[in-house]
């Protein structure tokens, strides 16, 4: 049995010699995206690929890690490279929903209220240390994430498309934080952590004196292309055999008795979409069980807790646990 | 990536799983330890221990040759140690073969086989002991076995949820079980009857071997239970439970004889009042039944009440039975002069001269037959005879009755009754022996009397005018036998022993009433559940307004026909509905499994959780020489299963490619570079 940690494993089933159904241009674009992102976040190819996968699957991303590891850099680089509008909020416990969503201010000159949109009206929102915000603010943000619109004073305002939230949280400092409840965690498609750079990457980082994402960084694509790619993801074939497999996985998470709470139908949808997105990133227009394998732990990690101790599980433990589900022949 | 290390077996149960199966086997075998012989138990323990050790330390495995050899040996052992094809032999065989099967675990189905065999093993415990306690144990075992079966099918499941599932299954099946129990036609005794048990559960024999080592049961196990009608409470000396009548005296031994016996008259003139009661008899593997002296009517199937008032049944009592009886207390059986004179006086020639001499001497001095009986009883009273359950055995070659009467003067009821009857016959008075039970203990909770094996007793009957009169010479010697049972009476000298002190104490009284309560619960369980018979079934239907007796034959035929038709329909329905996928897909799946098995033999273990692409990587890592072949097959499979672009040609090509995929065994080729190092 293979017990090496996940990040030492070859991440890609892309070498499978199935005929490529994805245009070469798209594959080149993916390569270029990964290359450019890799220049900003050194030595984190797998996390870069996962966050691309998450965004192409139109899902929000939660990054949990200690400070100074490059969370913000990754979010900023993603926004710049994809040519999307980017804003950032630093969450604190005195923050109010209005600080994120926006407020209506009475304009004495015109004698009416005018709406001043908050930070959320952007395409990529980085919510730093989301667990420092109070439950009220969190729920305002998370509602917007799900609905992709903001309802204020009886008026619904659509958010720009595409719209991603990249939230970060610090696993160590627990004083004065409001941990996200399960229902709100469920809205993030994936949770990843970056981890320290490896020896070689850190050396490069030190030699270069750090990487900065400058404001005049050239975008590789624009919102339109991102939109098209998302559409392409939804066209990736989910065969009957694969849907069977997905269902087996969901059943297992609910009925095996290993987990306190099974995966929700929403998590199931996310899993399917992330598998499609992963397949596309590897040049296939059909998903394989391997795609499911690669994304599943990151989708499950913030949703599943062990049945006996209600403890969070590690990526490796999850991968091992789901080995109990056979791939249908 | 998963890389196999050489030719590991394709199925290797985890240690935990193997231990779970072993645990099931042990749990199911344990109750049989009382039933099978010691050598079989030792063999089982040895096999289990080796199996346990096999998974703990890497001991040599048991190969096919060894298993075959062991199988033959164990078969022989099972037959030899149990005197042929008895039920015990079958159980021993089952036990040992299951223990042996533990060593043959090549597929998952082998594990399943072991566990399913355990069901048979545990249920066969019912043949030996169907008390409430063992029934509870058996039910517990069945629940556990089902849980283990579930665990094997779904290894991801922990044992606790598996147990919960097993419990849920069982509780859902319970109403069905209840329904079948109540209405399914009960076949009494089966086609051949229940096989007899080797261990005769009584010390009660059809003959009395005088002077042989005492085999009388000193066990406290139940012989039968009796409950009297109208709350009648007999006194102790009314409780002579008549069993078998022994006519045939061969000196040392007394046998049944009685080939000349006829059925008792159907209508008997009984002056006294009749006493009705119900008897629940534990199996004793003999054909006779017990009833209070003197039985006048017994209602049960296939019963013969002979005119010496022994009750015989057409088949041996191999399972617990109940019957109604009526007795006339204090009435004596009638004397049939023509026949009883002939066989009631037979004695073997020449043996026991001293006893014959004594008989002749007393005959000369006695005024009448009745006086003679008194004189013989006086002989016992006045010559310091003592009662003991473990008398001295006569030295070989001596006349045993002479030795008992004039040397040892120490024995129990068999000795007294047999020597008494011998003296009577020698003196010309017809005499016979009755083997039965004497006494019993009232259970205040259940309102019934419990008669134990230790109440077994033998007494004599002698001619007294026109009747047979009961004479119990044991009471002449040990009057307390009339109050206590044999076990206690033999310790009469040590009356103030610890045991009797204990019995008198408060704790003793409390323990006795606890025992009585438990016996009552068990007896009710037997009465209501274990003895639910076809007659009860008819009564149940009758209370619902259906008279089955009227068209019994037709009903049985219809039921059997319905069962056969139902089973057939069910079988075909399962065939139709259990097939998950249409035929074409099935072929793809089957070919894929074949391919994976072939890879397994080639040293590449294909795990269930692996997708096709990962499998290809594994092939590349372990057997680079097979990679190109495997790639073609895997690409076909992906195209069919995941791209869903299958054409008929592609399907055919895929199956053809799998068929012609012939990897060599690992080690025979030179492409072995990747084996064992797990690197890419």
Short mmCIF file of C-alpha atoms in Angstrom, two decimals, chain A:
data_model
loop_
_atom_site.label_atom_id
_atom_site.label_comp_id
_atom_site.label_asym_id
_atom_site.label_seq_id
_atom_site.Cartn_x
_atom_site.Cartn_y
_atom_site.Cartn_z
CA UNK A 1 0.00 0.00 0.00
CA UNK A 2 1.25 3.42 -0.93
CA UNK A 3 1.64 5.54 2.13
CA UNK A 4 3.70 8.38 0.88
CA UNK A 5 2.21 11.79 1.60
CA UNK A 6 0.00 13.25 -1.06
CA UNK A 7 2.29 15.99 -2.20
CA UNK A 8 5.09 13.61 -3.15
CA UNK A 9 2.84 11.67 -5.40
CA UNK A 10 2.66 12.30 -9.10
CA UNK A 11 -0.37 14.51 -9.28
CA UNK A 12 -1.39 13.92 -12.83
CA UNK A 13 -3.10 11.20 -14.74
CA UNK A 14 -2.53 13.46 -17.73
CA UNK A 15 0.08 11.17 -19.18
CA UNK A 16 -2.63 8.76 -20.14
CA UNK A 17 -2.29 8.43 -23.86
CA UNK A 18 -5.88 9.02 -24.67
CA UNK A 19 -6.30 11.13 -27.77
CA UNK A 20 -6.43 14.77 -26.80
CA UNK A 21 -9.82 16.27 -27.27
CA UNK A 22 -8.93 19.70 -25.97
CA UNK A 23 -7.48 22.15 -28.51
CA UNK A 24 -3.75 22.60 -28.27
CA UNK A 25 -4.27 26.31 -27.79
CA UNK A 26 -6.15 25.75 -24.56
CA UNK A 27 -3.47 23.42 -23.28
CA UNK A 28 -0.83 26.01 -24.07
CA UNK A 29 -2.87 28.56 -22.20
CA UNK A 30 -3.04 26.32 -19.14
CA UNK A 31 0.71 25.78 -19.29
CA UNK A 32 1.30 29.49 -19.56
CA UNK A 33 -1.04 30.23 -16.67
CA UNK A 34 0.67 27.70 -14.45
CA UNK A 35 4.06 29.02 -15.47
CA UNK A 36 3.19 32.61 -14.67
CA UNK A 37 1.60 31.74 -11.37
CA UNK A 38 4.58 29.55 -10.55
CA UNK A 39 6.84 32.55 -10.96
CA UNK A 40 5.01 34.28 -8.11
CA UNK A 41 4.39 31.37 -5.78
CA UNK A 42 7.52 29.31 -5.96
CA UNK A 43 7.49 25.53 -5.73
CA UNK A 44 3.76 25.15 -5.23
CA UNK A 45 2.72 23.66 -8.57
CA UNK A 46 0.12 21.37 -7.09
CA UNK A 47 -1.60 24.10 -5.07
CA UNK A 48 -1.55 26.39 -8.10
CA UNK A 49 -3.16 23.70 -10.18
CA UNK A 50 -5.77 23.02 -7.51
CA UNK A 51 -6.68 26.68 -7.19
CA UNK A 52 -6.99 26.99 -10.96
CA UNK A 53 -9.10 23.86 -10.91
CA UNK A 54 -11.27 25.37 -8.22
CA UNK A 55 -11.75 28.65 -10.05
CA UNK A 56 -12.50 27.00 -13.38
CA UNK A 57 -15.10 24.89 -11.56
CA UNK A 58 -16.61 28.21 -10.47
CA UNK A 59 -16.03 27.49 -6.80
CA UNK A 60 -14.71 29.51 -3.91
CA UNK A 61 -11.43 28.67 -2.32
CA UNK A 62 -10.43 28.54 1.32
CA UNK A 63 -6.74 28.64 2.14
CA UNK A 64 -5.72 27.72 5.63
CA UNK A 65 -2.17 28.40 6.58
CA UNK A 66 0.14 30.24 8.89
CA UNK A 67 0.95 33.87 8.03
CA UNK A 68 3.60 34.82 5.55
CA UNK A 69 3.36 31.74 3.41
CA UNK A 70 2.12 33.42 0.23
CA UNK A 71 -1.64 33.18 0.50
CA UNK A 72 -2.22 36.75 -0.54
CA UNK A 73 0.38 36.54 -3.25
CA UNK A 74 -1.39 33.56 -4.76
CA UNK A 75 -4.76 35.28 -4.70
CA UNK A 76 -3.36 38.47 -6.16
CA UNK A 77 -1.42 36.63 -8.84
CA UNK A 78 -4.50 34.68 -9.84
CA UNK A 79 -6.46 37.89 -10.25
CA UNK A 80 -3.77 39.63 -12.25
CA UNK A 81 -2.96 36.72 -14.52
CA UNK A 82 -6.59 36.01 -15.24
CA UNK A 83 -7.19 39.71 -15.89
CA UNK A 84 -9.84 40.01 -13.21
CA UNK A 85 -10.69 42.85 -10.91
CA UNK A 86 -9.24 42.22 -7.44
CA UNK A 87 -10.08 43.57 -3.99
CA UNK A 88 -9.09 42.59 -0.56
CA UNK A 89 -10.69 42.90 2.84
CA UNK A 90 -8.88 42.28 6.07
CA UNK A 91 -11.49 40.81 8.39
CA UNK A 92 -11.66 42.02 11.99
CA UNK A 93 -14.15 41.43 14.72
CA UNK A 94 -15.50 45.00 14.61
CA UNK A 95 -16.30 44.71 10.95
CA UNK A 96 -19.93 45.19 9.92
CA UNK A 97 -21.74 43.63 6.98
CA UNK A 98 -21.91 47.06 5.39
CA UNK A 99 -18.14 47.24 5.23
CA UNK A 100 -18.19 44.35 2.80
CA UNK A 101 -21.49 44.74 1.03
CA UNK A 102 -21.68 48.54 0.81
CA UNK A 103 -23.92 51.21 2.32
CA UNK A 104 -26.49 53.68 1.19
CA UNK A 105 -25.53 57.23 2.13
CA UNK A 106 -27.95 60.18 2.14
CA UNK A 107 -26.84 62.72 -0.39
CA UNK A 108 -27.98 66.11 0.80
CA UNK A 109 -27.45 67.73 -2.55
CA UNK A 110 -29.69 65.35 -4.50
CA UNK A 111 -31.87 64.67 -1.49
CA UNK A 112 -31.81 60.92 -1.96
CA UNK A 113 -29.87 57.89 -0.85
CA UNK A 114 -27.01 56.78 -3.05
CA UNK A 115 -25.43 53.35 -2.83
CA UNK A 116 -21.72 53.07 -2.19
CA UNK A 117 -20.78 49.50 -3.16
CA UNK A 118 -18.54 47.63 -0.75
CA UNK A 119 -15.47 45.51 -1.41
CA UNK A 120 -17.58 42.60 -2.54
CA UNK A 121 -18.35 44.22 -5.88
CA UNK A 122 -15.33 42.80 -7.60
CA UNK A 123 -14.34 39.65 -9.48
CA UNK A 124 -11.84 38.18 -7.10
CA UNK A 125 -12.30 39.01 -3.45
CA UNK A 126 -9.62 38.08 -1.01
CA UNK A 127 -11.13 37.82 2.47
CA UNK A 128 -8.13 37.65 4.73
CA UNK A 129 -8.50 35.90 8.06
CA UNK A 130 -12.19 35.34 7.55
CA UNK A 131 -12.50 33.68 10.93
CA UNK A 132 -11.77 36.99 12.64
CA UNK A 133 -15.04 38.48 11.38
CA UNK A 134 -18.12 38.07 13.54
CA UNK A 135 -20.81 35.58 12.62
CA UNK A 136 -23.00 38.37 11.28
CA UNK A 137 -20.40 39.65 8.85
CA UNK A 138 -19.42 36.12 7.86
CA UNK A 139 -22.95 35.23 6.99
CA UNK A 140 -23.41 38.38 4.92
CA UNK A 141 -20.35 37.45 2.92
CA UNK A 142 -21.23 33.81 2.61
CA UNK A 143 -24.73 34.57 1.47
CA UNK A 144 -23.32 36.69 -1.32
CA UNK A 145 -21.01 33.82 -2.24
CA UNK A 146 -23.88 31.45 -2.71
CA UNK A 147 -26.37 33.75 -4.37
CA UNK A 148 -23.83 35.79 -6.32
CA UNK A 149 -25.92 38.84 -5.57
CA UNK A 150 -26.33 41.30 -2.71
CA UNK A 151 -29.71 42.25 -1.32
CA UNK A 152 -29.69 45.57 0.47
CA UNK A 153 -32.67 47.69 1.42
CA UNK A 154 -34.98 45.62 -0.67
CA UNK A 155 -32.88 45.89 -3.77
CA UNK A 156 -30.91 43.04 -5.30
CA UNK A 157 -27.64 43.96 -6.89
CA UNK A 158 -25.90 41.40 -9.05
CA UNK A 159 -22.23 40.83 -8.44
CA UNK A 160 -19.85 40.96 -11.38
CA UNK A 161 -19.05 37.69 -13.17
CA UNK A 162 -16.97 35.73 -12.74
CA UNK A 163 -16.96 36.05 -8.99
CA UNK A 164 -14.60 34.23 -6.72
CA UNK A 165 -13.94 34.48 -3.07
CA UNK A 166 -10.58 33.39 -1.84
CA UNK A 167 -10.71 33.33 1.93
CA UNK A 168 -7.81 32.64 4.19
CA UNK A 169 -7.71 31.63 7.76
CA UNK A 170 -4.98 31.14 10.26
CA UNK A 171 -5.09 27.75 11.94
CA UNK A 172 -2.94 28.71 14.91
CA UNK A 173 -4.34 31.84 16.52
CA UNK A 174 -7.65 30.85 17.97
CA UNK A 175 -8.15 33.71 20.43
CA UNK A 176 -10.85 36.11 19.31
CA UNK A 177 -11.85 34.11 16.26
CA UNK A 178 -15.23 32.88 15.10
CA UNK A 179 -14.69 29.53 13.39
CA UNK A 180 -16.87 29.03 10.34
CA UNK A 181 -19.73 26.61 11.02
CA UNK A 182 -20.19 23.55 8.81
CA UNK A 183 -22.98 25.11 6.77
CA UNK A 184 -20.74 27.99 5.78
CA UNK A 185 -17.68 25.86 5.19
CA UNK A 186 -19.80 23.87 2.75
CA UNK A 187 -19.86 26.89 0.41
CA UNK A 188 -16.17 26.70 -0.26
CA UNK A 189 -15.41 24.20 -2.96
CA UNK A 190 -11.93 23.40 -1.74
CA UNK A 191 -9.74 23.99 1.21
CA UNK A 192 -6.02 23.89 0.57
CA UNK A 193 -2.98 24.82 2.53
CA UNK A 194 0.22 26.05 0.98
CA UNK A 195 2.83 24.86 3.40
CA UNK A 196 6.41 25.98 3.56
CA UNK A 197 8.31 26.14 0.28
CA UNK A 198 10.78 23.36 -0.34
CA UNK A 199 14.48 23.92 0.00
CA UNK A 200 15.15 24.78 -3.62
CA UNK A 201 12.15 27.09 -3.97
CA UNK A 202 13.01 28.92 -0.80
CA UNK A 203 16.55 29.46 -2.06
CA UNK A 204 15.24 30.99 -5.26
CA UNK A 205 12.87 33.13 -3.23
CA UNK A 206 15.64 34.39 -0.99
CA UNK A 207 17.97 35.04 -3.92
CA UNK A 208 15.32 37.05 -5.74
CA UNK A 209 14.47 39.03 -2.59
CA UNK A 210 10.86 37.98 -2.74
CA UNK A 211 8.29 38.05 -5.49
CA UNK A 212 5.95 40.91 -5.97
CA UNK A 213 2.83 41.11 -7.99
CA UNK A 214 3.09 44.54 -9.50
CA UNK A 215 0.04 46.43 -10.60
CA UNK A 216 1.16 46.56 -14.21
CA UNK A 217 1.46 42.80 -14.41
CA UNK A 218 0.17 41.74 -17.82
CA UNK A 219 -2.96 39.64 -17.87
CA UNK A 220 -2.85 36.48 -19.94
CA UNK A 221 -6.58 36.24 -20.44
CA UNK A 222 -9.66 38.25 -19.54
CA UNK A 223 -12.95 37.67 -17.83
CA UNK A 224 -14.48 36.54 -21.07
CA UNK A 225 -11.98 33.75 -21.59
CA UNK A 226 -12.40 32.64 -17.97
CA UNK A 227 -16.09 32.46 -18.62
CA UNK A 228 -15.55 30.35 -21.72
CA UNK A 229 -13.23 28.00 -19.88
CA UNK A 230 -15.84 27.56 -17.19
CA UNK A 231 -18.33 26.69 -19.87
CA UNK A 232 -15.88 24.18 -21.32
CA UNK A 233 -15.53 22.58 -17.89
CA UNK A 234 -19.25 22.05 -17.71
CA UNK A 235 -19.07 20.27 -21.10
CA UNK A 236 -16.54 17.68 -19.89
CA UNK A 237 -18.20 14.30 -20.05
CA UNK A 238 -19.23 12.61 -16.86
CA UNK A 239 -19.84 9.06 -17.97
CA UNK A 240 -22.40 6.77 -16.37
CA UNK A 241 -19.60 4.75 -14.81
CA UNK A 242 -18.11 7.87 -13.28
CA UNK A 243 -21.42 9.07 -11.89
CA UNK A 244 -21.84 5.60 -10.33
CA UNK A 245 -18.47 6.05 -8.75
CA UNK A 246 -19.31 9.53 -7.46
CA UNK A 247 -22.49 8.16 -5.93
CA UNK A 248 -20.57 5.33 -4.30
CA UNK A 249 -18.24 7.89 -2.78
CA UNK A 250 -21.11 10.01 -1.46
CA UNK A 251 -22.85 6.90 -0.07
CA UNK A 252 -19.65 5.83 1.59
CA UNK A 253 -19.17 9.22 3.23
CA UNK A 254 -22.70 9.02 4.62
CA UNK A 255 -23.13 5.36 5.53
CA UNK A 256 -19.76 3.94 6.38
CA UNK A 257 -19.90 5.15 9.97
CA UNK A 258 -16.44 6.61 9.67
CA UNK A 259 -17.49 10.21 9.40
CA UNK A 260 -19.62 12.26 11.72
CA UNK A 261 -21.54 13.80 8.85
CA UNK A 262 -21.54 12.73 5.20
CA UNK A 263 -20.93 14.86 2.14
CA UNK A 264 -23.85 17.09 1.19
CA UNK A 265 -25.48 17.04 -2.22
CA UNK A 266 -23.82 20.40 -2.81
CA UNK A 267 -20.46 18.81 -2.03
CA UNK A 268 -21.37 16.08 -4.52
CA UNK A 269 -22.03 18.69 -7.20
CA UNK A 270 -18.76 20.40 -6.36
CA UNK A 271 -16.95 17.09 -6.59
CA UNK A 272 -18.36 16.39 -10.03
CA UNK A 273 -17.51 19.88 -11.26
CA UNK A 274 -14.03 19.86 -9.80
CA UNK A 275 -13.40 16.47 -11.43
CA UNK A 276 -14.49 17.89 -14.75
CA UNK A 277 -12.26 20.89 -14.26
CA UNK A 278 -9.34 18.68 -13.31
CA UNK A 279 -9.90 16.58 -16.42
CA UNK A 280 -9.91 19.66 -18.62
CA UNK A 281 -6.70 20.94 -17.08
CA UNK A 282 -5.17 17.62 -18.12
CA UNK A 283 -6.38 17.86 -21.66
CA UNK A 284 -9.30 15.48 -21.51
CA UNK A 285 -12.92 16.17 -22.27
CA UNK A 286 -14.03 13.27 -20.09
CA UNK A 287 -13.41 12.68 -16.41
CA UNK A 288 -11.62 9.66 -15.01
CA UNK A 289 -11.73 8.17 -11.50
CA UNK A 290 -8.22 9.55 -11.10
CA UNK A 291 -9.58 13.09 -11.46
CA UNK A 292 -11.95 12.36 -8.63
CA UNK A 293 -9.10 10.95 -6.55
CA UNK A 294 -6.99 14.05 -6.94
CA UNK A 295 -9.63 16.60 -5.98
CA UNK A 296 -11.67 14.61 -3.48
CA UNK A 297 -9.45 15.08 -0.41
CA UNK A 298 -9.45 18.85 -0.81
CA UNK A 299 -13.21 18.91 -1.15
CA UNK A 300 -13.70 16.59 1.80
CA UNK A 301 -11.18 18.02 4.23
CA UNK A 302 -13.29 20.88 5.55
CA UNK A 303 -16.51 18.87 5.43
CA UNK A 304 -15.74 15.52 7.03
CA UNK A 305 -14.85 14.84 10.62
CA UNK A 306 -14.06 11.47 12.15
CA UNK A 307 -17.08 9.79 13.67
CA UNK A 308 -15.46 8.83 16.94
CA UNK A 309 -13.59 11.98 17.97
CA UNK A 310 -15.12 14.62 15.68
CA UNK A 311 -11.58 15.58 14.79
CA UNK A 312 -10.62 17.05 11.46
CA UNK A 313 -8.86 14.64 9.16
CA UNK A 314 -5.67 15.01 7.19
CA UNK A 315 -5.46 14.83 3.42
CA UNK A 316 -3.63 11.51 3.67
CA UNK A 317 -6.14 10.01 6.06
CA UNK A 318 -8.98 11.01 3.75
CA UNK A 319 -7.24 9.57 0.73
CA UNK A 320 -6.73 6.32 2.62
CA UNK A 321 -10.28 6.22 3.90
CA UNK A 322 -11.80 6.63 0.45
CA UNK A 323 -9.73 3.75 -0.85
CA UNK A 324 -12.46 1.59 0.59
CA UNK A 325 -14.67 2.65 -2.30
CA UNK A 326 -13.94 0.44 -5.29
CA UNK A 327 -14.00 1.93 -8.76
CA UNK A 328 -16.85 0.19 -10.61
CA UNK A 329 -15.48 -2.21 -13.20
#
